[in-house]
């Protein structure tokens, strides 16, 4: 037998050749998207960690293709323990050349429809390692006769009452249950769509109740290492054993299976209640399913109170004219009435690209240091002293009196005082800020909570949808939480903004996440169902 490196090279050549002989449409209709070898190897390395070391491996891939996973298995140390390896491939276009390629190995490749095969009766004849990237064939392409047959088989095999909207990959997962040895392990590379849509519910019940769901890893859509076809996929790891008491499922995102960028262990009861599993690991578990508040997404703070805006806030021209050190100032947005934009762009220094360019003095240096290094600033502070600025209440409680409280800039600001006019103009407005400008107390600052911030980091486009959704929050919902003043003037405190129902926001975040999961074979047509 050739060494595995040579076989893998030949397999890749074969894969390219065979793929090229088919049209994209043909491959779409049969769900023929091969797994990149790097990913297949990650998967088999991880699988090796889940099986008892040195145990005899009985390997099954029910949608074999040219054998990416089998090749990856032979690349791991576990290759020495492979006692049986079985593959199923329905398409002779891939099956016949693959059979030839692996002829000198332990592999038994059967060129037939896996779903029509009789599963082994005895545990010893079943498999302890099932790894599969099953065909992503949409339910539209499954005939009604086949659907009924597959639904009956799924029910017998795994007690899953499959919806008629399920794609072929769901049936592969369900049927394979009867091919698994007790305590055997399976890794399924499948569309993550099942985690959120209605037809995925019976599969999730199976994963939580009948087997032990170990881990679900999702790829970061911004990660360019995979084809479009794979970025919306998840790898689902399970063991054929009842879940232990107090079991938690590991949800991972981005990076690789063993070195994810994010991870969180979610208790089974939380997953039982949650209909959208893709919120993990990036978002917190929901407090109340349909009653999310703005404070679930943000910490809300008031902007800074300088104590004397006329002294501390200066236009850029004046700073330059007085030769004051710009390093001791931070940009600050002007009063909301001067900010028309909903989105504020920044220049290369992070300063806001708006008409009124203001800066606020925020100097932490001791008086003597200012005197030595920045005589012009020291002179300016002297002017403040003569005007009595340090004696003002807020300034008296700061050290030094010419520094500001710590309120870093944020992507999201809210103007919170306004008059609702007869035309329904809103008394509140949300702004998306890309600059490092901070804000004064005529604004509220929305700091994304840690988990939500991570979501925004991996998906910068989401920030726009978030601001739009915030602006879509009905005026009434906001007024309900705020206080009505004479003449229709409304004011909103940070905790009141936090308490506002965030349904538009919940929808926007959900939609955005769905949009980012790239459509594989337009499977997402069904996501709305
Ligand atoms: C998504 S591809 C994965 C191929 C390979 N395992 C990989 O990961 O690169 C799924 C494979 O399953 C095959 N397939 C589709 N329906 C099948 C069936 N009913 N029984 C067996 N194989 C099937 C397809 O022809 C295709 O080669």
PDB file of C-alpha atoms and ligand atoms in Angstrom, residues 11 15 30-36 61-69 88-91 94 110 112-115 131-137 168 172 189, ligand 1:
ATOM      1  CA  UNK A  11      -7.473  11.674  -3.626  1.00  0.00           C
ATOM      2  CA  UNK A  15     -11.693  15.086  -6.206  1.00  0.00           C
ATOM      3  CA  UNK A  30     -27.006  15.829  -4.854  1.00  0.00           C
ATOM      4  CA  UNK A  31     -25.450  17.679  -1.945  1.00  0.00           C
ATOM      5  CA  UNK A  32     -21.910  16.997  -3.057  1.00  0.00           C
ATOM      6  CA  UNK A  33     -19.640  19.406  -1.254  1.00  0.00           C
ATOM      7  CA  UNK A  34     -16.434  17.869  -0.076  1.00  0.00           C
ATOM      8  CA  UNK A  35     -14.758  18.722   3.198  1.00  0.00           C
ATOM      9  CA  UNK A  36     -11.378  20.492   3.021  1.00  0.00           C
ATOM     10  CA  UNK A  61     -18.836   7.409   6.854  1.00  0.00           C
ATOM     11  CA  UNK A  62     -22.332   7.073   5.339  1.00  0.00           C
ATOM     12  CA  UNK A  63     -21.709   9.816   2.682  1.00  0.00           C
ATOM     13  CA  UNK A  64     -18.195   8.902   1.641  1.00  0.00           C
ATOM     14  CA  UNK A  65     -17.438  10.929  -1.508  1.00  0.00           C
ATOM     15  CA  UNK A  66     -13.778  10.310  -2.276  1.00  0.00           C
ATOM     16  CA  UNK A  67     -13.031   9.592   1.378  1.00  0.00           C
ATOM     17  CA  UNK A  68     -11.771  12.829   2.963  1.00  0.00           C
ATOM     18  CA  UNK A  69     -12.547  11.626   6.481  1.00  0.00           C
ATOM     19  CA  UNK A  88     -21.421   4.387   1.656  1.00  0.00           C
ATOM     20  CA  UNK A  89     -21.523   6.321  -1.587  1.00  0.00           C
ATOM     21  CA  UNK A  90     -24.587   6.466  -3.792  1.00  0.00           C
ATOM     22  CA  UNK A  91     -22.953   8.138  -6.786  1.00  0.00           C
ATOM     23  CA  UNK A  94     -17.276   9.346  -6.988  1.00  0.00           C
ATOM     24  CA  UNK A 110     -20.379   0.091  -0.574  1.00  0.00           C
ATOM     25  CA  UNK A 112     -25.371   2.029  -2.616  1.00  0.00           C
ATOM     26  CA  UNK A 113     -27.969   4.237  -0.919  1.00  0.00           C
ATOM     27  CA  UNK A 114     -27.155   4.384   2.792  1.00  0.00           C
ATOM     28  CA  UNK A 115     -30.760   5.098   3.735  1.00  0.00           C
ATOM     29  CA  UNK A 131     -17.943  10.881  10.934  1.00  0.00           C
ATOM     30  CA  UNK A 132     -20.024  12.399   8.204  1.00  0.00           C
ATOM     31  CA  UNK A 133     -20.586  15.459   6.054  1.00  0.00           C
ATOM     32  CA  UNK A 134     -23.993  14.286   4.835  1.00  0.00           C
ATOM     33  CA  UNK A 135     -25.624  15.424   1.598  1.00  0.00           C
ATOM     34  CA  UNK A 136     -27.295  18.814   1.971  1.00  0.00           C
ATOM     35  CA  UNK A 137     -30.304  17.975  -0.142  1.00  0.00           C
ATOM     36  CA  UNK A 168     -31.670  14.775   3.753  1.00  0.00           C
ATOM     37  CA  UNK A 172     -28.750  10.704   7.819  1.00  0.00           C
ATOM     38  CA  UNK A 189     -20.725  18.437   9.764  1.00  0.00           C
TER      39      UNK A 189
HETATM   40  C1  LIG B   1     -21.407  16.436   1.367  1.00  0.00           C
HETATM   41  S1  LIG B   1     -20.706  15.124   0.465  1.00  0.00           S
HETATM   42  C2  LIG B   1     -19.386  14.649   1.512  1.00  0.00           C
HETATM   43  C3  LIG B   1     -18.338  13.837   0.842  1.00  0.00           C
HETATM   44  C4  LIG B   1     -17.140  13.474   1.715  1.00  0.00           C
HETATM   45  N1  LIG B   1     -17.500  12.637   2.839  1.00  0.00           N
HETATM   46  C5  LIG B   1     -16.473  14.710   2.241  1.00  0.00           C
HETATM   47  O1  LIG B   1     -16.683  15.052   3.394  1.00  0.00           O
HETATM   48  O2  LIG B   1     -15.725  15.363   1.491  1.00  0.00           O
HETATM   49  C6  LIG B   1     -21.926  13.872   0.649  1.00  0.00           C
HETATM   50  C7  LIG B   1     -21.709  12.631  -0.162  1.00  0.00           C
HETATM   51  O3  LIG B   1     -22.789  11.713   0.110  1.00  0.00           O
HETATM   52  C8  LIG B   1     -23.194  11.101  -1.105  1.00  0.00           C
HETATM   53  N2  LIG B   1     -24.603  10.693  -0.934  1.00  0.00           N
HETATM   54  C9  LIG B   1     -25.723  11.403  -1.178  1.00  0.00           C
HETATM   55  N3  LIG B   1     -26.817  10.680  -0.900  1.00  0.00           N
HETATM   56  C10 LIG B   1     -26.372   9.488  -0.454  1.00  0.00           C
HETATM   57  C11 LIG B   1     -27.031   8.305  -0.022  1.00  0.00           C
HETATM   58  N4  LIG B   1     -28.355   8.253   0.031  1.00  0.00           N
HETATM   59  N5  LIG B   1     -26.280   7.256   0.355  1.00  0.00           N
HETATM   60  C12 LIG B   1     -24.919   7.327   0.290  1.00  0.00           C
HETATM   61  N6  LIG B   1     -24.255   8.406  -0.122  1.00  0.00           N
HETATM   62  C13 LIG B   1     -24.969   9.467  -0.486  1.00  0.00           C
HETATM   63  C14 LIG B   1     -23.001  12.188  -2.150  1.00  0.00           C
HETATM   64  O4  LIG B   1     -22.882  11.620  -3.445  1.00  0.00           O
HETATM   65  C15 LIG B   1     -21.713  12.849  -1.665  1.00  0.00           C
HETATM   66  O5  LIG B   1     -20.588  12.255  -2.245  1.00  0.00           O
END
